[in-house]
Amino acid sequence: MKIKNTTALQLILASALLSTPFVSSAEDSSDVIKVIDNNWSSQKVLARVAGALLEKIGRDVEIVPADTQGQFAAMGTGDLHLQMEVWEGSMAASFSKEVDAGRMADAGSHTATTREDWWYPNYVEEICPGLPDYKALNDCAEKLSVPETAPNARYLAGPVDWHPEDVERIKALGLNVTIVNAGSADALFGELKSAAKRKEPIILFNWAPNWVGAAYPGKFIEFPRRDDENKCVTDPSWGVNPDMANDCGAAVGGYLKKGVWSDFSKTWPCAYKLVENMDFTGEMIDAAAALVDVDGLDHDEAAEAWIESNQDIVDSWMPECSK
Ligand code: TMO
């Protein structure tokens, strides 16, 4: 057997490489990884945390804005590559469609579980004591109305792309409710802030994990529970309305996943390991959002600050192939 001679220089080079942390795996393509940027704080911070860590292992990264429904078709065609927050309540249908067709892959669940639904600050129960039962919305419609929606209750939803099922839910459950869309997360929670100051009734879209629950104690409205097989959405005969789908609330204890283009793991195998390893708990996501919405950092600063205060966790995500 021929044994290759190793020169002193080669040894020095080899040890220099070994001791330099996070030199990129040679297997990864040098193509830019496009990470999706949505329109709420935790997602923007997690996208930038992922981007910074991917750069740390030598990848080129672009942060690219996309809306929460159209993003999946763009990941399916490989125009976008990574979504750090796939929320079950608002995105399961569009995400599953791409995964089932083999155009996207599920890169694993975060430890955090999620809920996204209609919500109110606790003092609204003094105005409408039947809450959190959804039937109270009709009993209190007048009290929860504004001139623009009267005699219907006003529901302040997020931007239109977030929760398209609400329109059908209102019909399926026969709710005397009119949707008003906030243009942004800032506008949504700006209204909560001013309503709470004056103890005015407000029903709005909210989600967890988020920074809001700690600042404004409140509850989600309890709609009929969604079934595990999601028949509520796929089978009109399921549920309290035998003729219509969407006669239920959004998932409780829903998943929060990372989603990638189907060829991500082939194109960037080492980067894919890192994506698989990244795992946020609910508290970690609360903190990421609060850095922006409570502490006032911009999203880039917040990502940097988040990485700094979670250095041990971040180090534990670095895959062997990057070392
Ligand atoms: C997708 N969102 C967390 C805003 O509900």
XYZ file of C-alpha atoms and ligand atoms in Angstrom:
328
model
C 0.000 0.000 0.000
C 1.324 3.368 -0.941
C 1.304 5.866 1.836
C 1.191 9.464 0.816
C 3.950 11.612 2.218
C 2.708 14.505 4.224
C 4.972 17.537 4.203
C 5.341 19.880 7.140
C 3.673 22.596 5.117
C 0.651 20.399 4.465
C 0.398 19.648 8.170
C 0.502 23.336 9.023
C -2.153 24.076 6.426
C -4.308 21.213 7.618
C -4.122 22.270 11.228
C -4.783 25.894 10.305
C -7.926 24.777 8.505
C -9.010 22.617 11.397
C -8.548 25.371 13.933
C -10.390 27.976 11.871
C -13.975 27.700 13.003
C -16.800 27.464 10.508
C -14.960 27.116 7.220
C -17.657 26.222 4.760
C -18.149 22.679 3.607
C -16.706 22.342 0.111
C -19.811 20.432 -0.943
C -22.117 23.431 -0.743
C -22.898 25.325 -3.936
C -21.749 28.939 -3.995
C -25.217 30.037 -5.198
C -26.836 32.707 -3.046
C -29.345 31.407 -0.483
C -32.485 33.537 -0.564
C -34.080 33.799 2.869
C -37.671 35.053 3.058
C -38.556 38.260 4.868
C -42.230 38.659 5.937
C -44.039 41.437 7.790
C -43.967 40.715 11.522
C -41.094 41.180 13.924
C -40.127 37.705 15.089
C -39.991 36.410 11.525
C -37.822 39.330 10.425
C -35.405 38.727 13.291
C -35.259 34.944 12.780
C -34.660 35.432 9.045
C -31.688 37.657 9.875
C -30.368 35.297 12.560
C -30.491 32.456 10.012
C -28.832 34.706 7.413
C -25.999 35.661 9.765
C -25.345 32.029 10.729
C -25.408 30.872 7.107
C -22.865 33.587 6.313
C -20.777 32.393 9.224
C -20.405 29.009 7.525
C -19.430 30.716 4.279
C -22.678 30.992 2.355
C -23.861 34.103 0.517
C -27.279 35.191 1.686
C -29.944 37.560 0.465
C -32.956 38.539 2.571
C -35.906 38.807 0.164
C -39.389 40.178 0.995
C -42.396 37.971 0.141
C -46.024 37.748 1.236
C -47.147 34.867 3.418
C -49.170 33.017 0.768
C -47.267 33.738 -2.484
C -43.955 32.820 -0.845
C -44.695 29.105 -1.086
C -45.102 29.055 -4.859
C -41.798 30.971 -5.089
C -40.068 28.391 -2.878
C -41.606 25.628 -4.960
C -39.923 26.960 -8.094
C -36.590 27.555 -6.323
C -36.744 31.358 -6.614
C -36.730 31.573 -2.810
C -35.118 29.012 -0.535
C -35.771 29.294 3.189
C -38.678 30.305 5.433
C -37.799 30.241 9.151
C -41.411 30.536 10.391
C -44.077 28.397 8.737
C -47.096 28.913 11.036
C -49.666 26.127 10.997
C -52.651 28.411 11.686
C -52.157 30.671 8.690
C -49.939 28.760 6.262
C -50.558 25.005 6.561
C -52.669 24.789 3.395
C -50.265 26.630 1.057
C -47.201 24.960 2.593
C -48.601 21.398 2.425
C -49.589 21.913 -1.197
C -45.929 22.509 -2.160
C -44.578 19.719 0.075
C -47.119 17.191 -1.230
C -46.149 18.101 -4.804
C -42.450 17.531 -3.989
C -41.500 21.151 -4.664
C -40.762 22.053 -1.025
C -39.389 20.166 1.968
C -40.224 20.316 5.652
C -36.910 21.144 7.391
C -38.237 20.342 10.848
C -40.330 21.845 13.636
C -39.210 24.373 16.199
C -39.854 23.485 19.843
C -42.239 26.468 19.967
C -45.912 25.701 19.408
C -48.192 28.372 18.064
C -51.640 29.873 18.012
C -52.939 32.602 15.693
C -56.488 33.741 16.119
C -58.990 36.379 17.183
C -57.969 37.821 20.547
C -58.884 40.542 23.062
C -57.295 42.228 26.069
C -58.901 40.909 29.299
C -60.828 44.103 30.156
C -63.132 43.437 27.143
C -64.762 40.689 29.270
C -66.220 43.457 31.460
C -67.993 44.785 28.371
C -68.888 41.344 26.975
C -68.957 38.777 29.808
C -69.762 35.812 27.531
C -66.221 35.869 26.110
C -64.063 33.941 25.280
C -66.907 31.834 23.766
C -67.316 32.901 20.123
C -71.122 32.996 20.488
C -70.689 36.075 22.668
C -69.591 37.973 19.544
C -73.195 37.979 18.302
C -74.649 38.682 21.763
C -72.358 41.735 22.050
C -72.208 42.734 18.373
C -73.618 46.204 19.044
C -71.193 46.888 21.917
C -68.256 45.682 19.817
C -69.254 47.771 16.800
C -68.010 51.117 15.483
C -70.054 53.407 13.172
C -68.265 51.915 10.151
C -69.393 48.344 10.999
C -72.625 48.827 13.026
C -74.721 46.899 13.773
C -71.953 44.306 13.293
C -69.031 43.857 15.656
C -65.691 45.085 14.322
C -62.858 42.569 13.954
C -59.472 44.146 13.352
C -57.550 41.617 11.236
C -53.941 41.810 10.056
C -52.829 42.501 6.476
C -55.091 40.692 3.969
C -52.566 37.985 3.052
C -52.299 36.673 6.626
C -55.598 34.931 7.214
C -57.805 34.602 4.132
C -60.029 31.949 5.842
C -61.591 34.522 8.176
C -64.073 35.591 5.492
C -65.462 32.071 5.158
C -65.350 31.447 8.917
C -67.627 34.442 9.533
C -70.163 33.062 7.027
C -69.875 29.469 8.224
C -70.448 30.419 11.864
C -73.090 33.065 11.087
C -71.193 35.807 12.893
C -72.462 39.385 12.897
C -68.941 40.620 12.423
C -67.285 42.885 9.843
C -63.563 42.551 9.113
C -61.386 45.654 9.026
C -57.807 44.956 7.902
C -54.841 46.681 9.538
C -52.145 47.476 6.987
C -49.262 46.239 9.130
C -48.392 44.625 12.455
C -47.480 48.087 13.774
C -50.922 49.437 12.843
C -52.604 46.406 14.436
C -50.865 46.765 17.782
C -50.969 50.579 17.618
C -54.763 50.265 17.792
C -54.518 47.810 20.690
C -52.345 50.273 22.558
C -54.724 53.198 22.150
C -57.850 51.101 22.838
C -56.262 49.660 26.001
C -55.372 53.138 27.259
C -59.065 54.123 27.102
C -60.420 50.651 27.990
C -62.373 50.605 24.729
C -63.632 47.285 23.355
C -61.395 45.761 20.701
C -61.254 42.331 19.055
C -58.127 41.851 16.972
C -55.871 39.275 15.394
C -52.951 38.203 17.554
C -50.587 35.279 17.799
C -48.309 33.458 20.197
C -45.375 33.417 20.626
C -45.257 37.199 20.344
C -44.295 40.114 22.608
C -47.914 41.257 22.998
C -49.204 38.815 25.639
C -46.681 39.970 28.250
C -47.514 43.671 27.723
C -51.316 43.233 27.419
C -52.822 40.227 29.224
C -55.596 38.794 27.086
C -57.245 35.720 25.608
C -57.968 34.069 22.315
C -61.624 33.679 21.401
C -62.677 30.028 21.633
C -64.186 28.941 18.331
C -65.227 25.311 17.738
C -61.984 23.323 18.011
C -60.332 22.342 14.751
C -59.953 18.570 14.274
C -56.490 16.987 13.904
C -57.170 15.806 10.348
C -58.189 19.313 9.301
C -61.585 18.104 8.039
C -62.917 21.444 9.215
C -61.250 22.914 6.134
C -61.454 20.034 3.657
C -64.914 18.586 4.403
C -67.916 20.967 4.533
C -70.072 18.336 6.283
C -67.720 18.321 9.296
C -68.539 20.635 12.214
C -71.354 22.894 13.421
C -72.256 24.042 9.888
C -73.008 20.959 7.743
C -72.837 22.962 4.489
C -69.650 24.968 4.874
C -65.950 24.477 5.622
C -63.954 26.698 7.970
C -66.521 26.451 10.787
C -63.732 26.245 13.381
C -60.906 28.223 14.958
C -57.253 28.079 13.896
C -55.020 25.322 15.279
C -54.314 25.375 19.027
C -50.789 24.164 19.841
C -50.020 24.476 16.132
C -46.621 23.748 14.661
C -43.936 26.234 13.728
C -41.732 24.788 11.002
C -38.800 25.658 8.832
C -39.631 25.254 5.156
C -37.164 25.023 2.262
C -37.062 24.607 -1.499
C -37.038 20.867 -2.295
C -33.469 20.965 -3.704
C -32.043 22.924 -0.760
C -30.416 19.896 0.896
C -28.871 18.744 -2.397
C -27.603 22.209 -3.303
C -26.274 23.224 0.127
C -25.964 20.027 2.227
C -23.984 21.656 5.029
C -26.201 24.736 5.182
C -29.167 22.366 5.309
C -27.733 20.704 8.436
C -27.526 24.126 10.061
C -31.135 24.891 9.110
C -32.238 21.555 10.569
C -30.366 22.299 13.798
C -31.878 25.742 14.325
C -34.624 25.336 16.909
C -36.439 28.190 18.646
C -38.575 27.838 21.767
C -41.565 30.102 22.403
C -39.516 32.208 24.853
C -36.719 32.641 22.331
C -39.236 33.945 19.786
C -40.951 36.245 22.337
C -37.518 37.704 23.080
C -36.640 38.143 19.392
C -39.876 40.099 18.800
C -39.527 42.171 21.988
C -36.068 43.401 20.946
C -37.862 45.247 18.121
C -41.359 46.014 19.448
C -40.472 46.784 23.056
C -36.787 47.794 22.969
C -36.977 49.634 19.637
C -34.016 48.030 17.828
C -34.173 47.668 14.051
C -34.341 44.133 12.686
C -30.633 43.837 11.863
C -29.610 45.108 15.295
C -32.121 42.794 16.931
C -30.697 39.748 15.119
C -27.183 40.710 16.195
C -28.284 41.286 19.792
C -30.216 38.033 19.815
C -27.200 36.042 18.613
C -24.990 37.733 21.213
C -27.283 36.855 24.097
C -27.811 33.267 22.895
C -24.233 32.434 21.908
C -24.147 28.957 23.501
C -27.326 27.882 21.750
C -26.101 29.280 18.437
C -22.780 27.415 18.814
C -24.651 24.171 19.442
C -26.463 24.591 16.103
C -23.228 24.754 14.083
C -22.989 21.456 12.168
C -19.856 19.268 12.102
C -19.479 19.871 8.349
C -18.851 23.584 9.007
C -16.029 23.072 11.505
C -48.225 34.775 10.628
N -48.530 35.482 11.895
C -47.539 35.110 12.934
C -48.485 36.973 11.684
O -49.739 35.120 12.296
